[in-house]
Every structure is written in structure tokens, then in C-alpha cells.
XYZ file of C-alpha atoms in Angstrom:
554
model
C 0.000 0.000 0.000
C 1.189 3.570 -0.625
C 2.891 5.278 2.292
C 1.472 7.985 4.567
C 2.473 11.266 2.900
C 1.102 13.702 5.460
C 4.580 14.872 6.457
C 6.112 15.034 2.981
C 8.279 18.111 2.368
C 10.214 19.474 -0.594
C 13.368 18.082 1.020
C 11.972 14.584 0.405
C 12.125 15.036 -3.383
C 14.036 12.308 -5.219
C 17.741 12.947 -5.572
C 18.598 14.560 -8.894
C 15.022 15.602 -9.721
C 15.401 18.784 -11.773
C 11.834 19.954 -12.214
C 9.726 21.732 -9.599
C 8.789 19.615 -6.572
C 6.377 21.542 -4.352
C 4.709 20.740 -1.054
C 3.462 24.235 -0.133
C -0.293 24.704 0.212
C -0.681 27.105 -2.699
C 0.979 24.777 -5.203
C -0.959 21.764 -3.942
C -4.259 23.664 -4.086
C -3.697 24.484 -7.750
C -3.764 20.746 -8.479
C -6.631 19.892 -6.118
C -9.237 20.168 -8.902
C -9.755 19.321 -12.535
C -12.712 19.687 -14.846
C -14.780 17.093 -12.979
C -16.617 17.319 -9.673
C -13.890 16.181 -7.260
C -11.556 18.122 -5.007
C -8.603 16.537 -3.200
C -5.431 18.238 -1.957
C -2.414 16.228 -3.112
C 0.573 15.720 -0.843
C 2.931 17.326 -3.363
C 3.256 18.409 -6.983
C 6.119 17.266 -9.204
C 6.759 18.653 -12.693
C 9.335 16.481 -14.515
C 11.706 18.342 -16.789
C 12.224 15.334 -19.077
C 11.892 11.578 -19.344
C 14.868 10.994 -17.032
C 13.058 12.973 -14.356
C 10.014 10.734 -14.764
C 12.138 7.590 -14.440
C 13.877 8.863 -11.319
C 10.585 9.924 -9.769
C 8.913 6.551 -10.364
C 11.923 4.612 -9.043
C 11.893 6.829 -5.916
C 8.165 6.268 -5.492
C 8.601 2.490 -5.605
C 11.365 2.623 -2.980
C 9.378 4.876 -0.670
C 5.877 3.577 -1.325
C 4.721 6.959 -2.603
C 1.559 7.150 -4.679
C 1.922 9.015 -7.990
C -0.961 10.576 -9.934
C -0.133 11.447 -13.572
C -1.782 14.549 -14.997
C -1.869 16.422 -18.297
C -4.167 19.428 -18.666
C -6.479 18.359 -15.861
C -9.475 18.431 -18.197
C -10.595 14.880 -17.364
C -14.077 14.435 -15.911
C -13.736 11.296 -13.762
C -11.128 12.419 -11.179
C -8.378 10.262 -12.652
C -5.888 13.125 -12.240
C -7.119 14.389 -8.853
C -6.384 12.520 -5.644
C -4.067 11.862 -2.707
C -0.369 11.352 -3.361
C 2.078 13.256 -5.538
C 0.450 14.751 -8.624
C 2.893 14.496 -11.526
C 2.298 17.247 -14.086
C 3.527 15.848 -17.417
C 2.491 18.865 -19.467
C 6.078 20.076 -19.881
C 6.878 16.969 -21.963
C 5.370 18.710 -24.965
C 7.941 18.382 -27.745
C 6.513 17.873 -31.238
C 8.606 15.889 -33.677
C 8.503 16.337 -37.456
C 5.649 14.835 -39.450
C 6.679 11.710 -41.358
C 4.714 12.315 -44.561
C 5.722 8.984 -46.079
C 4.535 6.828 -43.170
C 1.849 9.378 -42.188
C 2.948 9.436 -38.574
C 4.044 11.932 -35.943
C 5.954 11.501 -32.694
C 5.294 13.804 -29.745
C 5.772 14.158 -26.033
C 2.650 13.182 -24.132
C 2.320 16.735 -22.808
C 1.686 18.015 -26.346
C -1.839 19.247 -26.953
C -4.058 17.353 -29.349
C -4.747 20.628 -31.168
C -1.034 21.247 -31.687
C -0.552 17.749 -33.103
C -3.424 18.238 -35.526
C -2.134 21.653 -36.647
C 1.334 20.231 -37.298
C -0.209 17.420 -39.318
C -2.465 19.756 -41.314
C 0.533 21.839 -42.335
C 1.494 18.699 -44.307
C -2.058 18.049 -45.559
C -2.579 15.348 -42.925
C -4.666 15.227 -39.742
C -5.093 13.382 -36.462
C -8.692 12.219 -36.825
C -9.622 11.587 -33.179
C -11.363 14.801 -32.220
C -12.825 15.104 -28.690
C -14.570 18.341 -27.761
C -11.632 19.018 -25.423
C -9.205 18.730 -28.348
C -8.024 22.344 -28.145
C -6.689 21.914 -24.610
C -6.328 18.205 -23.750
C -2.915 16.537 -23.958
C -2.260 13.542 -26.175
C -1.167 11.710 -23.011
C -4.586 12.301 -21.494
C -6.209 10.985 -24.648
C -4.093 7.830 -24.446
C -4.887 7.456 -20.765
C -8.665 7.442 -21.269
C -8.932 6.094 -24.836
C -10.619 9.387 -25.692
C -13.036 9.562 -28.581
C -15.337 12.413 -29.606
C -17.877 13.163 -32.297
C -15.968 11.656 -35.230
C -15.506 8.273 -33.559
C -18.477 7.233 -35.689
C -16.142 7.068 -38.690
C -12.627 6.914 -37.276
C -12.891 5.143 -33.936
C -11.410 6.144 -30.590
C -7.752 6.818 -29.749
C -6.587 3.198 -29.389
C -6.203 2.169 -33.057
C -4.364 5.420 -33.900
C -1.541 4.781 -31.430
C 1.425 3.157 -33.159
C 3.640 3.143 -30.101
C 4.047 4.628 -26.646
C 7.165 5.259 -24.603
C 6.578 4.154 -21.029
C 8.192 4.479 -17.641
C 7.239 1.330 -15.754
C 6.874 0.748 -12.022
C 10.610 0.347 -11.308
C 11.637 3.380 -13.373
C 12.476 1.360 -16.495
C 12.121 3.384 -19.703
C 11.104 1.572 -22.910
C 9.011 1.918 -26.069
C 6.095 -0.448 -26.595
C 5.588 -0.241 -30.339
C 3.458 -2.169 -32.787
C 6.335 -2.364 -35.289
C 8.972 -3.631 -32.850
C 9.629 -6.565 -30.575
C 8.286 -6.173 -27.064
C 10.852 -4.897 -24.522
C 10.858 -8.133 -22.554
C 13.931 -7.029 -20.582
C 11.525 -4.869 -18.558
C 10.075 -6.909 -15.660
C 6.671 -5.211 -15.822
C 6.344 -6.062 -19.526
C 7.158 -9.696 -18.789
C 4.512 -9.779 -16.079
C 1.889 -8.132 -18.291
C 2.512 -10.592 -21.126
C 2.073 -13.503 -18.686
C -1.076 -11.940 -17.235
C -2.647 -11.510 -20.671
C -1.819 -15.098 -21.556
C -3.425 -16.369 -18.335
C -6.548 -14.247 -18.838
C -6.850 -15.353 -22.457
C -6.802 -19.004 -21.389
C -9.195 -18.655 -18.451
C -11.728 -15.912 -19.219
C -14.162 -16.141 -22.160
C -13.743 -13.149 -24.448
C -17.435 -12.217 -24.286
C -17.085 -11.491 -20.553
C -14.487 -8.787 -21.226
C -16.717 -6.570 -23.402
C -20.177 -5.029 -23.299
C -21.841 -6.589 -26.324
C -23.195 -4.049 -28.775
C -21.592 -1.041 -27.078
C -19.727 1.039 -29.669
C -17.473 3.069 -27.354
C -15.699 1.857 -24.232
C -13.147 3.439 -21.933
C -14.110 1.539 -18.784
C -11.919 -1.227 -17.433
C -8.714 -2.265 -19.168
C -8.471 -2.976 -22.893
C -7.850 -6.675 -22.296
C -10.247 -7.745 -25.021
C -8.555 -5.458 -27.562
C -5.105 -6.757 -26.624
C -6.221 -10.394 -26.912
C -8.171 -9.972 -30.153
C -6.613 -11.099 -33.453
C -4.038 -8.463 -34.347
C -4.107 -7.103 -30.792
C -1.012 -5.779 -29.049
C 0.226 -4.696 -25.627
C -0.245 -1.124 -26.875
C -3.984 -1.813 -26.854
C -3.866 -2.684 -23.163
C -1.830 0.384 -22.238
C -4.178 2.773 -24.045
C -7.059 3.508 -21.691
C -5.171 2.467 -18.539
C -5.333 5.942 -16.933
C -1.767 5.957 -15.607
C -2.256 2.805 -13.551
C 0.084 0.505 -15.528
C 2.864 2.912 -16.577
C 3.636 6.570 -17.123
C 3.470 7.659 -20.767
C 6.189 10.083 -21.896
C 6.160 9.915 -25.714
C 3.758 8.660 -28.334
C 3.752 7.908 -32.037
C 0.395 8.475 -33.722
C -0.935 7.545 -37.135
C -2.354 10.284 -39.367
C -4.788 10.555 -42.275
C -4.940 12.866 -45.301
C -7.179 15.882 -44.738
C -10.724 15.758 -46.053
C -11.167 17.420 -49.433
C -14.735 18.489 -48.736
C -17.187 18.420 -45.810
C -20.870 19.245 -45.373
C -23.325 19.282 -42.463
C -27.033 18.645 -41.949
C -29.200 19.609 -38.956
C -32.516 17.798 -38.552
C -35.348 18.140 -36.025
C -37.470 15.248 -34.741
C -40.716 14.847 -32.863
C -39.566 11.747 -30.970
C -36.412 10.255 -29.535
C -37.164 6.998 -31.304
C -37.134 8.647 -34.734
C -33.937 10.542 -33.933
C -32.248 7.375 -32.675
C -33.296 5.392 -35.730
C -31.800 8.049 -37.981
C -28.638 8.263 -35.885
C -28.223 4.525 -36.328
C -28.302 4.991 -40.103
C -25.647 7.712 -40.091
C -22.478 5.634 -40.288
C -23.766 3.425 -43.118
C -24.742 6.572 -45.026
C -21.183 7.926 -44.848
C -21.417 10.282 -41.854
C -18.247 11.001 -39.886
C -20.196 12.428 -36.920
C -23.785 12.398 -35.647
C -24.657 14.407 -32.546
C -27.868 14.454 -30.497
C -29.303 17.447 -28.637
C -32.376 16.415 -26.656
C -35.162 18.742 -25.517
C -33.442 19.482 -22.192
C -30.467 20.885 -24.094
C -32.695 22.856 -26.460
C -34.632 24.331 -23.543
C -31.493 25.594 -21.807
C -30.086 26.974 -25.069
C -33.327 28.856 -25.773
C -33.535 30.153 -22.189
C -30.046 31.560 -22.535
C -30.905 33.494 -25.677
C -29.306 31.257 -28.295
C -30.738 32.040 -31.727
C -32.382 29.578 -34.100
C -33.218 26.991 -31.418
C -36.014 24.619 -32.571
C -37.942 24.659 -29.276
C -40.812 22.524 -30.611
C -38.527 19.534 -31.258
C -38.037 16.523 -29.024
C -34.518 16.106 -30.378
C -32.074 17.499 -32.931
C -29.438 15.573 -34.861
C -26.398 17.240 -36.434
C -24.389 15.102 -38.836
C -21.231 15.723 -40.840
C -20.111 13.975 -44.014
C -16.888 14.238 -45.973
C -15.656 13.167 -49.385
C -12.670 13.129 -51.713
C -14.521 15.545 -54.009
C -17.230 18.159 -53.487
C -19.635 16.142 -55.623
C -19.006 12.989 -53.600
C -19.486 14.876 -50.353
C -22.771 16.379 -51.496
C -23.885 12.958 -52.648
C -23.350 11.577 -49.140
C -25.224 14.539 -47.650
C -28.127 14.041 -50.039
C -28.301 10.384 -49.034
C -28.417 11.253 -45.337
C -31.108 13.874 -45.838
C -33.267 11.630 -48.010
C -33.047 8.746 -45.553
C -33.775 10.940 -42.549
C -36.724 12.617 -44.244
C -38.301 9.249 -44.942
C -37.610 8.154 -41.339
C -39.426 10.989 -39.610
C -37.285 14.138 -39.674
C -39.489 17.238 -39.410
C -37.091 19.874 -40.748
C -33.699 19.559 -42.462
C -31.105 22.297 -42.896
C -27.968 21.765 -45.007
C -24.615 23.478 -44.613
C -22.594 23.241 -47.816
C -19.805 25.722 -47.070
C -17.640 26.366 -43.977
C -19.662 29.360 -42.813
C -22.978 27.546 -43.085
C -21.520 24.470 -41.383
C -20.247 26.627 -38.522
C -23.717 28.115 -38.011
C -25.295 24.681 -37.740
C -22.664 23.338 -35.345
C -22.940 26.496 -33.193
C -26.101 25.080 -31.607
C -24.071 22.094 -30.321
C -21.922 24.467 -28.278
C -24.686 26.859 -27.184
C -25.464 25.420 -23.747
C -22.016 25.384 -22.092
C -21.631 29.155 -21.520
C -25.262 29.327 -20.424
C -24.762 26.600 -17.826
C -21.833 28.467 -16.313
C -24.052 31.537 -15.818
C -26.518 29.644 -13.627
C -24.110 29.634 -10.646
C -23.870 30.180 -7.755
C -27.210 28.550 -6.925
C -27.225 25.908 -9.669
C -24.010 23.999 -10.243
C -23.289 21.845 -13.252
C -22.104 18.553 -11.737
C -21.135 15.921 -14.283
C -21.414 12.745 -12.231
C -23.490 10.674 -14.740
C -21.851 12.140 -17.814
C -20.458 9.327 -19.965
C -22.924 6.465 -20.334
C -22.953 4.420 -23.543
C -25.458 1.667 -24.348
C -26.286 -0.545 -27.325
C -27.968 1.678 -29.954
C -31.361 -0.024 -29.714
C -31.501 0.942 -26.026
C -30.488 4.572 -26.436
C -34.027 6.050 -26.242
C -34.662 4.057 -23.054
C -31.415 5.368 -21.592
C -32.167 9.022 -22.359
C -35.743 8.711 -21.107
C -34.567 6.865 -17.995
C -32.033 9.568 -17.150
C -34.642 12.276 -17.756
C -37.153 10.502 -15.527
C -34.692 10.020 -12.679
C -33.614 13.654 -12.770
C -37.252 14.770 -12.854
C -38.130 12.617 -9.848
C -35.177 14.133 -7.985
C -36.253 17.638 -8.912
C -32.938 18.221 -10.701
C -32.705 20.039 -14.010
C -30.394 18.322 -16.487
C -29.017 18.839 -19.975
C -28.579 15.782 -22.213
C -26.607 15.676 -25.440
C -24.004 13.475 -27.034
C -22.813 11.197 -29.768
C -26.070 9.681 -30.967
C -24.448 7.658 -33.733
C -22.628 5.733 -30.995
C -25.569 5.746 -28.517
C -23.368 7.682 -26.142
C -24.829 10.432 -23.938
C -23.322 13.261 -21.913
C -25.414 14.586 -19.036
C -25.012 17.847 -17.126
C -27.204 17.714 -13.989
C -27.750 21.200 -12.549
C -27.738 20.859 -8.772
C -29.109 23.425 -6.322
C -26.458 23.338 -3.589
C -28.598 25.482 -1.258
C -31.297 22.808 -1.126
C -31.267 20.570 1.994
C -30.224 17.005 1.183
C -28.739 17.879 -2.213
C -25.701 15.675 -1.678
C -27.832 12.634 -0.836
C -29.809 13.354 -4.011
C -26.634 13.350 -6.087
C -25.545 10.017 -4.586
C -28.971 8.454 -5.151
C -29.229 9.632 -8.763
C -25.723 8.355 -9.493
C -26.490 4.859 -8.213
C -29.855 4.677 -9.956
C -28.404 5.740 -13.319
C -25.609 3.183 -12.894
C -28.263 0.520 -12.381
C -30.167 1.770 -15.437
C -26.990 1.533 -17.512
C -26.395 -2.022 -16.296
C -29.965 -3.104 -17.123
C -29.518 -1.789 -20.666
C -26.215 -3.620 -21.143
C -24.149 -0.439 -21.222
C -20.925 0.969 -19.889
C -20.442 3.824 -17.430
C -17.584 5.304 -19.480
C -17.762 5.662 -23.230
C -14.769 7.965 -23.580
C -13.793 9.674 -20.296
C -12.420 6.726 -18.338
C -13.319 5.333 -14.923
C -11.163 7.563 -12.755
C -11.867 7.582 -9.042
C -15.470 8.548 -9.716
C -16.505 5.295 -11.379
C -13.948 2.761 -10.125
C -16.015 1.954 -6.979
C -19.072 1.349 -9.205
C -17.617 -1.094 -11.734
C -19.236 -4.057 -9.993
C -22.556 -2.758 -11.327
C -21.605 -3.102 -15.009
C -18.706 -5.599 -15.064
C -18.995 -9.213 -13.941
C -16.741 -10.895 -11.409
C -14.548 -12.509 -14.093
C -13.861 -9.204 -15.840
C -13.089 -7.387 -12.592
C -10.748 -10.195 -11.548
C -8.978 -9.893 -14.911
C -8.600 -6.137 -14.422
C -7.175 -6.644 -10.938
C -4.753 -9.244 -12.324
C -3.514 -6.769 -14.940
C -3.065 -4.048 -12.326
C -1.146 -6.358 -9.973
C 1.106 -7.528 -12.806
C 2.093 -4.009 -13.848
C 2.202 -2.356 -10.432
C 2.593 -4.805 -7.549
C 3.574 -1.978 -5.189
C 0.356 -0.089 -5.928
C 2.025 3.288 -6.536
C 0.676 4.116 -10.019
C -2.554 6.109 -9.689
C -4.026 3.889 -6.969
C -7.800 3.929 -6.731
C -8.215 4.627 -10.431
C -9.575 1.738 -12.543
C -9.306 -0.725 -9.632
C -10.906 0.755 -6.541
C -9.111 0.771 -3.199
C -10.931 -0.988 -0.320
C -13.769 1.108 1.040
C -13.581 3.671 -1.774
C -16.654 5.760 -2.620
C -17.289 7.668 -5.869
C -16.552 11.034 -4.271
C -15.756 12.612 -0.954
C -15.156 16.371 -1.262
C -17.074 18.008 -4.107
C -15.516 21.191 -5.427
C -18.868 23.007 -5.678
C -19.959 22.057 -2.157
C -20.463 25.274 -0.134
C -19.427 23.338 2.972
C -16.136 22.097 1.498
C -12.933 23.398 3.120
C -11.879 26.548 1.301
C -8.800 26.637 -0.898
C -6.368 29.552 -0.597
C -7.941 32.605 -2.242
C -5.181 32.945 -4.843
C -5.505 29.315 -5.931
C -9.308 29.494 -5.964
C -9.176 32.560 -8.206
C -6.853 30.867 -10.688
C -8.966 27.697 -10.793
C -12.174 29.689 -11.266
C -10.617 31.634 -14.129
C -9.407 28.429 -15.789
C -12.928 26.989 -15.587
C -14.532 30.200 -16.859
C -12.187 30.508 -19.835
C -11.829 26.729 -20.376
C -8.081 27.316 -20.418
C -7.399 23.873 -18.983
C -3.951 23.596 -20.528
C -2.671 26.592 -18.534
C 0.387 25.595 -16.498
C -0.902 25.803 -12.936
C 2.282 26.862 -11.149
C 3.072 29.532 -13.696
C -0.511 30.809 -13.536
C -0.205 31.730 -9.864
C 3.492 32.246 -9.319
C 4.828 33.662 -12.575
C 8.134 32.260 -13.803
C 9.302 31.197 -10.332
C 8.190 27.593 -9.948
C 10.906 25.925 -7.922
């Protein structure tokens, strides 16, 4: 078990560590929160200067029993980068290598932003096609950690298949690449143990117990099924492991040529069933993305003054298509519109140029600034924000979430990736109302049970983190959870790598201190101001120490 770190000081930093290592309250407070609902003061903050620093830090942690929590931009929702121990800010490992135009690949430090990688690729007429809504500020390391996805997963899949190789620091400080085009680094003890663990699981656990049948997006549990599938690789297990099997320091990603032409359609529907049926057609009709905005989202957008909101609709779908030529692209769009019209769409609006496309997609982003204006009384608390179910059950999921929020007297906004039957939910909680915390806990458990009944997963693209790890017994069977624990033990027998994430620690609960709780212990005013400004501006990639302390960070 990790050691007691209550008396950790800067003097306890590993010998030779060259980056900042801080134990003062202000520095720790700056890393006590991320984009999700949790707050937890870490024992210290370490900012490695390079890969050697990471290796030295992990070796020191193993010797001393110190828990390490890897972190990129802190934009994760499930508290995977917030918790007790030493938070390790990897954002300074942000070097971008040159684009290999022949192999269509790029190598980068895991602190590099997804947006920066895509811009570098586009300068060579290539692109990184995995495009989460956090893409402007999330790190590529964070995307690896959670197997991030986004709207265009419908066509291009999640992060996992686009990772060619990842450079890892394992539990003893060993530094090695795990690469699809190379032999495994079997000189590393952790790699040997992981290979044995996968072999044992493959022989003992039926493959169907390691997946949620029919679910199109999955970032819950470990990617054991992907690693054991034909053509699978240890890379597939590492992607989505949320810093619990190794620290990621560099990555090589695959790229695609840029799209020649794109077009967008927005359609309104009188029922969820009709919208879901049409969303299910989207991929076969050539769509790269298909997003749902349900009536709760439309209501909030209209209340906030957004223009052009179809308030008489039960749901809206926004789909994008692309093609190698303008004519091909418009042909795909025509096919989508014709199919949707015959399947119950009430109104259809086409965007055939960038400006028109931007106007249609603007509705998708209309609610977020409005939600932030509802504070201080109503707080957007994303604690049931990543459920994904088989497509045929998507209407039942959305209606079930709506019903449970209504019975709790909690307003909520529902939207998401309808083509993948994957919903995001923003419950708006009145923190002045007596018993609000008990309401949050009850709604969370009931929605978990709903997800389980529908054969779904709690995490389509954001990972388990500490929020969902204690709840995995509701959606994963005993055999799968035992396999996950076996993988964790093989990679990290000392339990120092992001403990409590993925595999819950004994007695763990989904959350303890909530950052929007008026009764929570206050953070230092300077840290609270910086964190509030980061949330307001969505500047999650801002370097926390620099934000409060200027250039002096040691």
C-alpha cells in the first residue's frame, strides 16, 4: 500500500530531480481540482523536466511507497488526475517531432496538446482524426490514458487504433518503447509480467465477458479484449489504462490525409425513437459524426438566448459527411437527408460551405456558456456524464435519465454522440437545497443501475477515474473485474501508479469532497481565483504553477 504522505516536504524530493517539486499549500491547491466534480489536496506536486526525471521519480516512489498521480491538462471528468499522493504534471513533456509524410505518422511528447498535433499534421495536408470536444486543450497523453473519442468516432474510432507506439516508464523506473512495429521490450520486468497476465486471462476468461456486447465506445476497465483480439497488441492494453500501468512520456500516432470536402445537416425530430433510428443509419450513409441534442439541451439553449433553437422539437441531430470531391461529399449529404426525411425528420437544414456548417454546429456548443451563468445557486455537476449503451436501447437510456432527474427535482441537460448511442449529461444541482448531496448520490447509483440493465458501460470515452472505479461491480462481472485486478497487480505490484483509479481501493466511494460544495474546506484565495478563471475561460492547458506564481516555480 502507498505510504502515509502527510509529512512530505520538498526536502523529500528524489535525488537529482530537476523539475519543480512543491509541497506548499498554494501549489498543492492548484492541483486539487480538474474539470470534474472532485476536489482533493495532493501531498505534493512534481513537474518532470524530461523523461529521465520521470524515471527517477517513479523509481523513488517504488522505494518509498509513494503514490503518484499522472496529470496532463487536468481536463478529465472522472477524477483520474485528482487525488491523494504526488500529482505528476507531465504537461512540460510537450515536444513535437517532425511529421513523417511517407509513413503518415508523428511523434510527440505526451504533454503536447491534441490541437497542436493536428495543426502540425495539417501543415502537411494530414490530420489526427480523433477529435474530442476538449481537443483544443487536452494533452495527447490524457487521450491515451482514457482512450478518448469524440464526435468523429463514428467514422474513425477512438484513440486506441491510432496509437502506433508509446514510450513508457514502468513501475521500477524502467524506460522503454512499446511499439506495434517492434519486438516487445521483454527485458523490462513489468512487460514480462503483463505478457504472462494476458496469456493467463486469455486461457481462463471467455472473451465475451471482457466486453459489453453491442456497445460502440468503451473506456471503462482495461483494454484486455482489444489486446487479446486477433491483431491485438500490448499497446492496446496500455491505451485507456489511466496511468495505472505505466507513465506515458512519448507517443507515435498515425495520421490521415485531410478531407477534401465536408458538409453538415441539422434535422429536427418529434420523438427520440425517430432521432435514434436516424442516428443509427448515419455511419452506413457515410457520416463522420452524428450528434444528439435532446429537448433538455434545447430548452437551456433557448432560455439563454441562443438564436435559431427549434424549441418545438423533441430532439435534434447534427451530422457531418466528408468526401474526396465536393460532388461525392454532397452525394453523401443528399443520401443522409433523403433517408432521414423518410424516417421521420421534421425539418432539415444543409450546410454546404464552412460558414454555413459553422452556423449549424454552433447550436451544439450553445449550452455550455449558459450553464456556467446559472451559478452560484445551480451547479453543473457531471457525475453521470459518460454512459454508452447498445444503440437499440439509447431512447430508453435518455428517457430513464430524464425521468430520474425529474423525480429528484434536478434540471439536467442531455446531449451526445447519438451515432454511438453515447450520452453526456449535465445535472444542474441546487447546492442550497437541503439534502442535495444525498440526491446526487442516489441519482448516481440509480443511473448506474439503469446503464447495467440496458447492457451499457459507465464510461464511453472519459475513463473510470476515481469517480466510477467503486461502481464497476454494477456493469462488469466478477470474471472481468478479476482480470482487471490481475492486470493491475502484474504491472504495479507496489500499488504506486494512480491507486484507486480503474481498480478501486478498499472502502472507496465515488466522491468525498465536491468542489462546488459550499461546505467544502476553502482553498487559498489565490488558488481558488486561478482555478475559477481556468474553468470560466476553459483554459485547462494553462500551467498551474506559472498561472499563480509567474516564472518562479521551484
